[in-house]
């Protein structure tokens, strides 16, 4: 009778131990799955942020090139206006000089 109780106790202990081990493995698998899902979710956000940053960098580069071209074009226009003003002044000086010569004659 005592040995039967001991065997019964040991059998229940072994069953509990097996159940505990099974639950531990399930918990580990669930934790791993949760961790993987969280990492995947975060990676999607990180990948989207990376793509957005890449797109912004490309647009910033295009904007910089456009601004540089605009600055060059503006400088060319300023030089052209400056030359035009100089030519107008020369015409005015020649006209004034011609009038002075005409008056002297």
Tab-separated table of C-alpha atoms in Angstrom:
chain	number	residue	atom	x	y	z
A	1	UNK	CA	0.000	0.000	0.000
A	2	UNK	CA	2.771	2.493	0.850
A	3	UNK	CA	4.690	1.576	-2.285
A	4	UNK	CA	1.499	2.044	-4.340
A	5	UNK	CA	1.084	5.505	-2.837
A	6	UNK	CA	4.699	6.339	-3.604
A	7	UNK	CA	4.332	5.108	-7.185
A	8	UNK	CA	1.118	7.086	-7.558
A	9	UNK	CA	2.788	10.177	-6.129
A	10	UNK	CA	5.799	9.754	-8.424
A	11	UNK	CA	3.482	9.264	-11.422
A	12	UNK	CA	1.573	12.450	-10.573
A	13	UNK	CA	4.886	14.285	-10.070
A	14	UNK	CA	6.118	13.079	-13.452
A	15	UNK	CA	2.827	14.067	-15.129
A	16	UNK	CA	2.975	17.520	-13.543
A	17	UNK	CA	6.602	17.873	-14.580
A	18	UNK	CA	5.755	16.904	-18.167
A	19	UNK	CA	2.813	19.314	-18.212
A	20	UNK	CA	5.022	22.055	-16.815
A	21	UNK	CA	7.691	21.353	-19.471
A	22	UNK	CA	5.040	21.379	-22.220
A	23	UNK	CA	3.687	24.716	-21.004
A	24	UNK	CA	7.222	26.132	-20.732
A	25	UNK	CA	7.915	25.162	-24.357
A	26	UNK	CA	4.593	26.680	-25.450
A	27	UNK	CA	5.444	29.887	-23.584
A	28	UNK	CA	8.871	30.053	-25.244
A	29	UNK	CA	7.332	29.484	-28.679
A	30	UNK	CA	4.691	32.140	-28.026
A	31	UNK	CA	7.310	34.606	-26.796
A	32	UNK	CA	9.464	33.930	-29.867
A	33	UNK	CA	6.465	34.408	-32.160
A	34	UNK	CA	5.501	37.633	-30.404
A	35	UNK	CA	9.056	38.925	-30.623
A	36	UNK	CA	9.247	38.058	-34.322
A	37	UNK	CA	5.925	39.794	-35.011
A	38	UNK	CA	7.043	42.898	-33.126
A	39	UNK	CA	10.338	42.997	-35.001
A	40	UNK	CA	8.538	42.543	-38.325
A	41	UNK	CA	6.133	45.346	-37.462
A	42	UNK	CA	8.995	47.653	-36.495
A	43	UNK	CA	10.962	46.713	-39.594
A	44	UNK	CA	8.054	47.772	-41.783
A	45	UNK	CA	8.101	51.199	-40.140
A	46	UNK	CA	11.864	51.465	-40.383
A	47	UNK	CA	11.801	50.415	-44.037
A	48	UNK	CA	9.127	53.024	-44.785
A	49	UNK	CA	11.144	55.698	-42.978
A	50	UNK	CA	14.233	54.683	-44.946
A	51	UNK	CA	12.357	54.930	-48.244
A	52	UNK	CA	10.941	58.310	-47.267
A	53	UNK	CA	14.407	59.561	-46.330
A	54	UNK	CA	15.818	58.275	-49.605
A	55	UNK	CA	13.056	60.054	-51.533
A	56	UNK	CA	13.645	63.266	-49.555
A	57	UNK	CA	17.368	63.087	-50.253
A	58	UNK	CA	16.717	62.701	-53.984
A	59	UNK	CA	14.282	65.631	-53.979
A	60	UNK	CA	16.705	67.763	-51.957
A	61	UNK	CA	19.433	66.994	-54.481
A	62	UNK	CA	17.127	67.970	-57.359
A	63	UNK	CA	16.182	71.165	-55.539
A	64	UNK	CA	19.836	71.994	-54.983
A	65	UNK	CA	20.629	71.438	-58.670
A	66	UNK	CA	17.634	73.585	-59.667
A	67	UNK	CA	18.636	76.346	-57.258
A	68	UNK	CA	22.201	76.283	-58.565
A	69	UNK	CA	20.999	76.497	-62.164
A	70	UNK	CA	18.648	79.329	-61.242
A	71	UNK	CA	21.483	81.207	-59.529
A	72	UNK	CA	23.660	80.826	-62.639
A	73	UNK	CA	20.831	81.995	-64.898
A	74	UNK	CA	20.140	84.965	-62.629
A	75	UNK	CA	23.812	85.912	-62.665
A	76	UNK	CA	23.806	85.750	-66.473
A	77	UNK	CA	20.735	87.990	-66.588
A	78	UNK	CA	22.385	90.473	-64.218
A	79	UNK	CA	25.504	90.538	-66.388
A	80	UNK	CA	23.371	91.057	-69.488
A	81	UNK	CA	21.452	93.952	-67.859
A	82	UNK	CA	24.718	95.455	-66.652
A	83	UNK	CA	26.174	95.313	-70.160
A	84	UNK	CA	22.948	96.759	-71.586
A	85	UNK	CA	23.086	99.653	-69.104
A	86	UNK	CA	26.722	100.268	-70.017
A	87	UNK	CA	25.797	100.347	-73.708
A	88	UNK	CA	22.985	102.824	-73.026
A	89	UNK	CA	25.385	105.049	-71.132
A	90	UNK	CA	27.839	104.901	-74.028
A	91	UNK	CA	25.077	105.844	-76.476
A	92	UNK	CA	24.139	108.741	-74.234
A	93	UNK	CA	27.797	109.819	-74.028
A	94	UNK	CA	28.182	109.622	-77.836
A	95	UNK	CA	24.965	111.588	-78.345
A	96	UNK	CA	26.132	114.211	-75.867
A	97	UNK	CA	29.539	114.338	-77.539
A	98	UNK	CA	27.891	114.723	-80.994
A	99	UNK	CA	25.717	117.584	-79.729
A	100	UNK	CA	28.761	119.274	-78.205
A	101	UNK	CA	30.654	119.011	-81.522
A	102	UNK	CA	27.603	120.274	-83.437
A	103	UNK	CA	27.262	123.238	-81.126
A	104	UNK	CA	30.964	124.018	-81.467
A	105	UNK	CA	30.681	124.106	-85.246
